[in-house]
mmCIF file of C-alpha atoms in Angstrom:
data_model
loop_
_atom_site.group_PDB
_atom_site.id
_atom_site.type_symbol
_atom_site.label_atom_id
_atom_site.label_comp_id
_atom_site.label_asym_id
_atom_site.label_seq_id
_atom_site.Cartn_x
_atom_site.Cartn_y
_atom_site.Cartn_z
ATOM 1 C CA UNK A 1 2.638 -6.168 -18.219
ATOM 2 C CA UNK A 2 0.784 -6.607 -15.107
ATOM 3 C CA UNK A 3 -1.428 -9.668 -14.438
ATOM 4 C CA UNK A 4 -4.958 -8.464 -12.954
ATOM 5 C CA UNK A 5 -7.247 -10.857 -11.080
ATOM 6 C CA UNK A 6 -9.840 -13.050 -13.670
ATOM 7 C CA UNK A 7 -13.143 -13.270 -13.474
ATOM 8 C CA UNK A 8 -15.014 -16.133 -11.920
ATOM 9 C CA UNK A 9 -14.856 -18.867 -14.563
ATOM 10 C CA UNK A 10 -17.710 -21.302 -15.578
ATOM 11 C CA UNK A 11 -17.044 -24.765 -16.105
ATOM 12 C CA UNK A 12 -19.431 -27.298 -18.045
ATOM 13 C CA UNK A 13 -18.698 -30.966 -18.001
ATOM 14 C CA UNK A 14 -20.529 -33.024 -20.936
ATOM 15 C CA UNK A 15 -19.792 -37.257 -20.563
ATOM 16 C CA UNK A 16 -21.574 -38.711 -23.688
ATOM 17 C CA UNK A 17 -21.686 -42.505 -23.602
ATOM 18 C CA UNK A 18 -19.591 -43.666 -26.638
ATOM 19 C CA UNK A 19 -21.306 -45.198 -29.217
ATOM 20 C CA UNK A 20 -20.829 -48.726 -29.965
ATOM 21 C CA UNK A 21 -18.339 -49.895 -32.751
ATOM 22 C CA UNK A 22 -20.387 -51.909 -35.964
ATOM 23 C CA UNK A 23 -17.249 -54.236 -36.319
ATOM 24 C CA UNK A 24 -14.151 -55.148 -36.245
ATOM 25 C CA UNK A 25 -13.160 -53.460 -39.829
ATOM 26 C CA UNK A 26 -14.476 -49.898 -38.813
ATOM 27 C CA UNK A 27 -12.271 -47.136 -37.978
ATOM 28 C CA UNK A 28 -12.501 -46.193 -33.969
ATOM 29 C CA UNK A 29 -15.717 -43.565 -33.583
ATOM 30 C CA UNK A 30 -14.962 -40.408 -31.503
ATOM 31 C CA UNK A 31 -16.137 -41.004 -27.304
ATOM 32 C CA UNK A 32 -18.178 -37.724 -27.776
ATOM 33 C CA UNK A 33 -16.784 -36.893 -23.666
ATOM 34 C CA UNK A 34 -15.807 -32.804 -23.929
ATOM 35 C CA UNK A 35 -15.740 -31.099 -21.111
ATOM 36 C CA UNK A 36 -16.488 -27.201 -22.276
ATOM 37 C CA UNK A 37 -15.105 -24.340 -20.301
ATOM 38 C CA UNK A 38 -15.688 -20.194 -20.328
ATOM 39 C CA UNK A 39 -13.173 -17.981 -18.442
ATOM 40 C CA UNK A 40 -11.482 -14.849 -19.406
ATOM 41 C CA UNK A 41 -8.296 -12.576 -17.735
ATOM 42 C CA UNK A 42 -6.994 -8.954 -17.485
ATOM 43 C CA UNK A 43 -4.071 -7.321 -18.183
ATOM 44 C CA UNK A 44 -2.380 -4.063 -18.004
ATOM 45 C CA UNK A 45 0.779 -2.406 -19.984
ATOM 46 C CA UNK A 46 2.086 1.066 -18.970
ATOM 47 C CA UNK A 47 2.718 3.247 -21.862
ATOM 48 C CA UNK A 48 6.112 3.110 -24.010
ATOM 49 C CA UNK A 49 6.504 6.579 -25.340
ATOM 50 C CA UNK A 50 6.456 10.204 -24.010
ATOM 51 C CA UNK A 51 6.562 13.309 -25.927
ATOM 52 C CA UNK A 52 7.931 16.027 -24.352
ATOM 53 C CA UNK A 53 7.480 19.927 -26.351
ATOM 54 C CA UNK A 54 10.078 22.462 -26.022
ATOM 55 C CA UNK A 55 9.418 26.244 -26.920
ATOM 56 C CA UNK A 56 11.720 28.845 -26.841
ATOM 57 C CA UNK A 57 11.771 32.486 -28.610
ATOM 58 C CA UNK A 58 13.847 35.785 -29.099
ATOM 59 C CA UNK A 59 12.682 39.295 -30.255
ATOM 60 C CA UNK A 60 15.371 41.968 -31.496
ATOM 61 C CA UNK A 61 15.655 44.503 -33.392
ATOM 62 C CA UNK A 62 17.692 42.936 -35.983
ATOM 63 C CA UNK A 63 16.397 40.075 -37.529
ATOM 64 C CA UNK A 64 20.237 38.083 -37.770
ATOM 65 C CA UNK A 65 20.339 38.503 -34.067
ATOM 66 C CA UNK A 66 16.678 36.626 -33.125
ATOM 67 C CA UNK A 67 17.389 34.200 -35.576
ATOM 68 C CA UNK A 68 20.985 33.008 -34.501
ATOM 69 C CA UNK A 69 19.535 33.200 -30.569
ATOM 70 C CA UNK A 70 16.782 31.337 -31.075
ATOM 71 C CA UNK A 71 19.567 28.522 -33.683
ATOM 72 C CA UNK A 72 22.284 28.187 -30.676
ATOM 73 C CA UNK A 73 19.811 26.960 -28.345
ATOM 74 C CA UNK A 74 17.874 24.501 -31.003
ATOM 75 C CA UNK A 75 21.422 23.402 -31.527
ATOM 76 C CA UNK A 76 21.982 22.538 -27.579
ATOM 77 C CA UNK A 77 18.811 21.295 -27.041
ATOM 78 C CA UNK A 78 19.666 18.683 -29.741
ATOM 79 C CA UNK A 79 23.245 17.898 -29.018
ATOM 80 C CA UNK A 80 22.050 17.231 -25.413
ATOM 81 C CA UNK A 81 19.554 14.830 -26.755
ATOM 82 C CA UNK A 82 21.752 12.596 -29.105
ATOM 83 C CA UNK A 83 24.801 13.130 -26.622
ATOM 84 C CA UNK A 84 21.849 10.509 -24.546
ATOM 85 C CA UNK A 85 21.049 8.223 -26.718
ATOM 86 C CA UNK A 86 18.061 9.804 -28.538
ATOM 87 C CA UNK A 87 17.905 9.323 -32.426
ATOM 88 C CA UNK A 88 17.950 12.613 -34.712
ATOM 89 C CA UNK A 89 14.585 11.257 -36.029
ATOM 90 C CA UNK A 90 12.299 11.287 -32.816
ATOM 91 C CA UNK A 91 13.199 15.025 -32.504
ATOM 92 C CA UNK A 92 11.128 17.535 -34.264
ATOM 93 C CA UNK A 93 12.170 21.566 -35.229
ATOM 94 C CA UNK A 94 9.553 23.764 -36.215
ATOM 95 C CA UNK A 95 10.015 27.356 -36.617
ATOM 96 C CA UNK A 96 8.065 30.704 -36.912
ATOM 97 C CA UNK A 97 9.810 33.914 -38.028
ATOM 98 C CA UNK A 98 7.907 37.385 -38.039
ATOM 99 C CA UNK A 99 8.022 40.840 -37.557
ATOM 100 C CA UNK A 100 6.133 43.071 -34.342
ATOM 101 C CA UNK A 101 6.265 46.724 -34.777
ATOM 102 C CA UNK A 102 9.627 47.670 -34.987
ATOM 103 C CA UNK A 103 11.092 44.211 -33.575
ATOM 104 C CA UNK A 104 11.949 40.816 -35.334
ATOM 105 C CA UNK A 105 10.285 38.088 -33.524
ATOM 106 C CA UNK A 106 11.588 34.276 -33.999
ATOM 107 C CA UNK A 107 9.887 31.487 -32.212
ATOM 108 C CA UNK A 108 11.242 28.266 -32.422
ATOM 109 C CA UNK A 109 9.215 24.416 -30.264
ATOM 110 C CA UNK A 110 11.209 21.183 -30.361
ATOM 111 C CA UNK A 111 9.209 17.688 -30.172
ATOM 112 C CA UNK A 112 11.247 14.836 -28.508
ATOM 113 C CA UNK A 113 9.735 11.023 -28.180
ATOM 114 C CA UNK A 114 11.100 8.837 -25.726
ATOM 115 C CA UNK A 115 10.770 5.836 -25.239
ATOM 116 C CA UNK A 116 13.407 5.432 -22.386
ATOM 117 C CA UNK A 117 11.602 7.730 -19.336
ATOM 118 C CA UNK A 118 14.845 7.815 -17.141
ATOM 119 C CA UNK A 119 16.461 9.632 -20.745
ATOM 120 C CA UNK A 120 13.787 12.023 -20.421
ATOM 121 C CA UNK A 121 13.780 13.320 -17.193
ATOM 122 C CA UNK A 122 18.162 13.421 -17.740
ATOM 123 C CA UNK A 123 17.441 15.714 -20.430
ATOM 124 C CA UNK A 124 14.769 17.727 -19.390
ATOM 125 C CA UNK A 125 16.390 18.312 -15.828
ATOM 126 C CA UNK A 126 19.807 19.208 -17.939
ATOM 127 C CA UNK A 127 18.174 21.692 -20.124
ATOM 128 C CA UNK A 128 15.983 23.296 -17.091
ATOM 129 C CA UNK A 129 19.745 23.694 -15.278
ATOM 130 C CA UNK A 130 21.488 25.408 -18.256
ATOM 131 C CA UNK A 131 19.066 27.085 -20.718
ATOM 132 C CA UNK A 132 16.568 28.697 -17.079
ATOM 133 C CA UNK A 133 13.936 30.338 -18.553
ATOM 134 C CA UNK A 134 15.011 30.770 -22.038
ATOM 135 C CA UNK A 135 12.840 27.644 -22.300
ATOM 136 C CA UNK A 136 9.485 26.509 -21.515
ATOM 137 C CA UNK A 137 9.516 22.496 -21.011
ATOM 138 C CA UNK A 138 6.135 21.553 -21.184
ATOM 139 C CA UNK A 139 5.189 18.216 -19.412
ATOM 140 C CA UNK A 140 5.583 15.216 -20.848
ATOM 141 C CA UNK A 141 2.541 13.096 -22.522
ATOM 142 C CA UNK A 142 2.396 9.292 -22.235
ATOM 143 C CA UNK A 143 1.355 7.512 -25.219
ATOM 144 C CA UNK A 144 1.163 3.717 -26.619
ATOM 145 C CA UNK A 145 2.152 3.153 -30.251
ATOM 146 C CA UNK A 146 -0.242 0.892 -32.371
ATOM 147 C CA UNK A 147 2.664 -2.577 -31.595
ATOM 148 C CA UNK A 148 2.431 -2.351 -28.151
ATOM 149 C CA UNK A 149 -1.977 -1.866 -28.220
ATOM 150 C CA UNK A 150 -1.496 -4.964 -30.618
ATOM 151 C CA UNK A 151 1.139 -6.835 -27.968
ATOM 152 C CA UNK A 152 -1.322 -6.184 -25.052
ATOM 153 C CA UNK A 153 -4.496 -7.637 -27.324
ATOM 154 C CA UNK A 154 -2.432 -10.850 -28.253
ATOM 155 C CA UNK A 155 -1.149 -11.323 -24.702
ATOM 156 C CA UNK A 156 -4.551 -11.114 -22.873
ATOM 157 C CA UNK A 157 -6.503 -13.518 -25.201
ATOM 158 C CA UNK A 158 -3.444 -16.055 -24.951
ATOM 159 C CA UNK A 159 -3.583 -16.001 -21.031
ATOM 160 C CA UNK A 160 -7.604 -16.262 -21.074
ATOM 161 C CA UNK A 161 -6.970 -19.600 -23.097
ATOM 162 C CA UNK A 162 -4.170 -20.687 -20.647
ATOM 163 C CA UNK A 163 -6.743 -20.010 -17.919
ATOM 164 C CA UNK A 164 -9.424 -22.207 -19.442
ATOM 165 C CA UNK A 165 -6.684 -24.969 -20.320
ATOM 166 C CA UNK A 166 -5.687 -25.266 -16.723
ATOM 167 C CA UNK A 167 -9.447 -24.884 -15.329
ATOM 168 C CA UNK A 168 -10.238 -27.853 -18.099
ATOM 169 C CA UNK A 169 -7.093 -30.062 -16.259
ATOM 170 C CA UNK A 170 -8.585 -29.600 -13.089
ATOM 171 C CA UNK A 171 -11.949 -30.218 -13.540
ATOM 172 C CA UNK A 172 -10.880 -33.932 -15.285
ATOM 173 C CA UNK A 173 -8.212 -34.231 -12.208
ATOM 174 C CA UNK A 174 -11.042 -34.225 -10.224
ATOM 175 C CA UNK A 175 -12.774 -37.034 -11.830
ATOM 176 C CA UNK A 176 -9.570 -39.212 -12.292
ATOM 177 C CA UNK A 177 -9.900 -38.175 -16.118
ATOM 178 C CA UNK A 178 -6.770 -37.536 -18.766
ATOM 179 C CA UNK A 179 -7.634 -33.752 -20.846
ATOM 180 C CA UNK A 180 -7.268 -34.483 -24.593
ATOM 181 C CA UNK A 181 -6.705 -31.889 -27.413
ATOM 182 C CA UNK A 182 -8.868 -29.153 -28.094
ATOM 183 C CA UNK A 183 -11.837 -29.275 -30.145
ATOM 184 C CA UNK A 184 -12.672 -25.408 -30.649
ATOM 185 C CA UNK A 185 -11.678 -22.362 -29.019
ATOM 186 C CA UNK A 186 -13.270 -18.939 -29.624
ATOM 187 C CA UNK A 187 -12.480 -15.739 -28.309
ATOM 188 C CA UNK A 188 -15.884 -14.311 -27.454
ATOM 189 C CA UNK A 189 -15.659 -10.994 -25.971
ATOM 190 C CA UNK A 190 -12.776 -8.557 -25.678
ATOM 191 C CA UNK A 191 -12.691 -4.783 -24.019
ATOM 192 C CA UNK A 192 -10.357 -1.964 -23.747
ATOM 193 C CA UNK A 193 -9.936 0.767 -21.456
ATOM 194 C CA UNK A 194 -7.614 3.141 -19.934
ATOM 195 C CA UNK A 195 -4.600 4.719 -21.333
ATOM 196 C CA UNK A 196 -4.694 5.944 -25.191
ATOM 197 C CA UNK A 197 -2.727 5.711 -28.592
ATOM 198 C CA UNK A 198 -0.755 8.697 -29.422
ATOM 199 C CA UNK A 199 -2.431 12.115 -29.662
ATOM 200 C CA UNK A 200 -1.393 15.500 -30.281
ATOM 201 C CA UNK A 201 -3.918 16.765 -27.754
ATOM 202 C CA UNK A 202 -3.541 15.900 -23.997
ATOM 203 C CA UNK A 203 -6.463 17.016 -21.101
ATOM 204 C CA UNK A 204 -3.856 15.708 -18.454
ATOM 205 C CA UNK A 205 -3.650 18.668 -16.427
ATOM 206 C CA UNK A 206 -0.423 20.139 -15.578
ATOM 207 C CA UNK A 207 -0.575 19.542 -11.946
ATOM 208 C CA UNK A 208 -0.374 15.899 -12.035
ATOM 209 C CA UNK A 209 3.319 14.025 -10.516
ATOM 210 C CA UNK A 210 5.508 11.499 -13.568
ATOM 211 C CA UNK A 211 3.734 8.766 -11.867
ATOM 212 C CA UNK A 212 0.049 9.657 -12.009
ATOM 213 C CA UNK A 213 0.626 10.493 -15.693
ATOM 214 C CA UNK A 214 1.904 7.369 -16.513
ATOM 215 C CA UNK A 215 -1.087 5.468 -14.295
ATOM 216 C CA UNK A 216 -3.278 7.501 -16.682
ATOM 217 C CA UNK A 217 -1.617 6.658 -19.782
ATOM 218 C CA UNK A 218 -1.775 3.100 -18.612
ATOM 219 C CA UNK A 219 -3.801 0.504 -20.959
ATOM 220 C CA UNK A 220 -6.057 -2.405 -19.702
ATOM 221 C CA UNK A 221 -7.829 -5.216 -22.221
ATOM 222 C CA UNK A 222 -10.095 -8.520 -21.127
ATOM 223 C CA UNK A 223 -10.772 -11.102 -23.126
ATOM 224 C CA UNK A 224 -13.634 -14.004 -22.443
ATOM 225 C CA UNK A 225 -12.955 -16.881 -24.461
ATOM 226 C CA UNK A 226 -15.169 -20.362 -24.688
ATOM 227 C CA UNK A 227 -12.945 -24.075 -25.484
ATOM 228 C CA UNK A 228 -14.504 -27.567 -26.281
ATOM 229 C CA UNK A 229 -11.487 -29.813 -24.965
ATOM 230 C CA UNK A 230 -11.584 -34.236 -25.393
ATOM 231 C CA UNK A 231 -11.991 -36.037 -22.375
ATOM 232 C CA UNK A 232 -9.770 -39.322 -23.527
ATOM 233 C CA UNK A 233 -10.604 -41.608 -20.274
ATOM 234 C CA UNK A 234 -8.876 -42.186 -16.750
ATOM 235 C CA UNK A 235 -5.252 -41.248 -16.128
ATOM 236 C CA UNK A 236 -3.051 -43.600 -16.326
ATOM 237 C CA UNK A 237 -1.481 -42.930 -12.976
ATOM 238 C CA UNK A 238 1.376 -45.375 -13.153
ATOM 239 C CA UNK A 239 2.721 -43.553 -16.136
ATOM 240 C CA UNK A 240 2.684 -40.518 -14.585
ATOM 241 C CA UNK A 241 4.218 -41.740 -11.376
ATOM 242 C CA UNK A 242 7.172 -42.793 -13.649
#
């Protein structure tokens, strides 16, 4: 994840004058002093899968012969793949068989997710060195799966509420006051924008470099939250000295 700048953040400081005790016996009645604080904060996370789509055909005039073309490369492209680490169940095979004229026509695309990038361009480069132009490697589309959206949500509203805990310790710093616990916290506003969850369909065009695709893909969230923190009176500097 990377940390964008926040947005300016609004402090309120509320001292209420305690109200006084009715006697001895009574419990001790809240000092009403909150200090209230807005802020909010940005982040970013780079997508975590690509899927890259293979296609590949053969046309004879005997039907055995497209067929067992078309199965010795599905069988290379796939032992290349697991021979680098990529499980048999992020890969794919779909097939179409038919006849045109007097010819037998098999057409074969493989579907590969990664979620290692430096796997994919191994195996991509590999199979554009041996297999040529027997296949077409289409570029490869950057996608976030629903965990790491939900990751990205979590983290930004978490570091908006560290923001306005440390803008809270400041502000009583300032006025030689101790931060108590937090009365309420609420998450008020929270955007998304950028990147996208996986798709079938991608308008990247095909001219675009590894790097601007995955800038594209990339996801970005905000989050303004609002806390209520106790003020509980001056610091007790000699305590914190020790």
């Amino acid at each position: 994840l990377v940390v964008m700048a926040s947005s300016p953040i609004r402090v309120f400081v509320e001292p209420v004058p305690a109200p006084a005790s009715e006697g001895h016996g009574c419990p001790p009645v809240p000092s009403g002093r909150e200090v209230h604080v807005s802020g909010s904060a940005e982040l970013s996370a780079g997508p975590d899968r690509a899927r890259v789509s293979l296609r590949l055909g053969s046309r004879k005039g005997a039907a055995g012969a497209a067929r067992s073309s078309v199965a010795r490369r599905l069988e290379y492209i796939a032992q290349s793949a697991r021979q680098r680490g990529v499980p048999e169940e992020n890969m794919t095979v779909t097939e179409d068989f038919s006849r045109v004229e007097n010819t037998y026509q098999m057409e074969a695309e493989v579907c590969i997710i990664f979620s290692d990038f430096g796997k994919m361009q191994n195996v991509c480069n590999l199979l554009t060195e041996k297999l040529g132009t027997s296949v077409t490697i289409g570029p490869p589309h950057f996608y976030h799966t629903p965990e790491a959206i939900d990751t990205l949500r979590r983290q930004v509203c978490v570091a908006a509420v560290g923001n306005t805990h440390r803008k809270a310790q400041e502000v009583c710093q300032l006025f030689g006051q101790s931060l108590g616990k937090p009365l309420l916290i609420r998450e008020e506003e929270t955007k998304e924008w950028g990147g996208h969850i996986d798709s079938h369909l991608s308008n990247t065009p095909d001219s675009l470099t590894l790097q601007e695709r995955i800038q594209n893909a990339t996801a970005c969230a905000s989050c303004k939250v609002f806390a209520v923190f106790e003020i509980r009176g001056k610091e007790n500097r000699r305590n914190k000295v020790l």
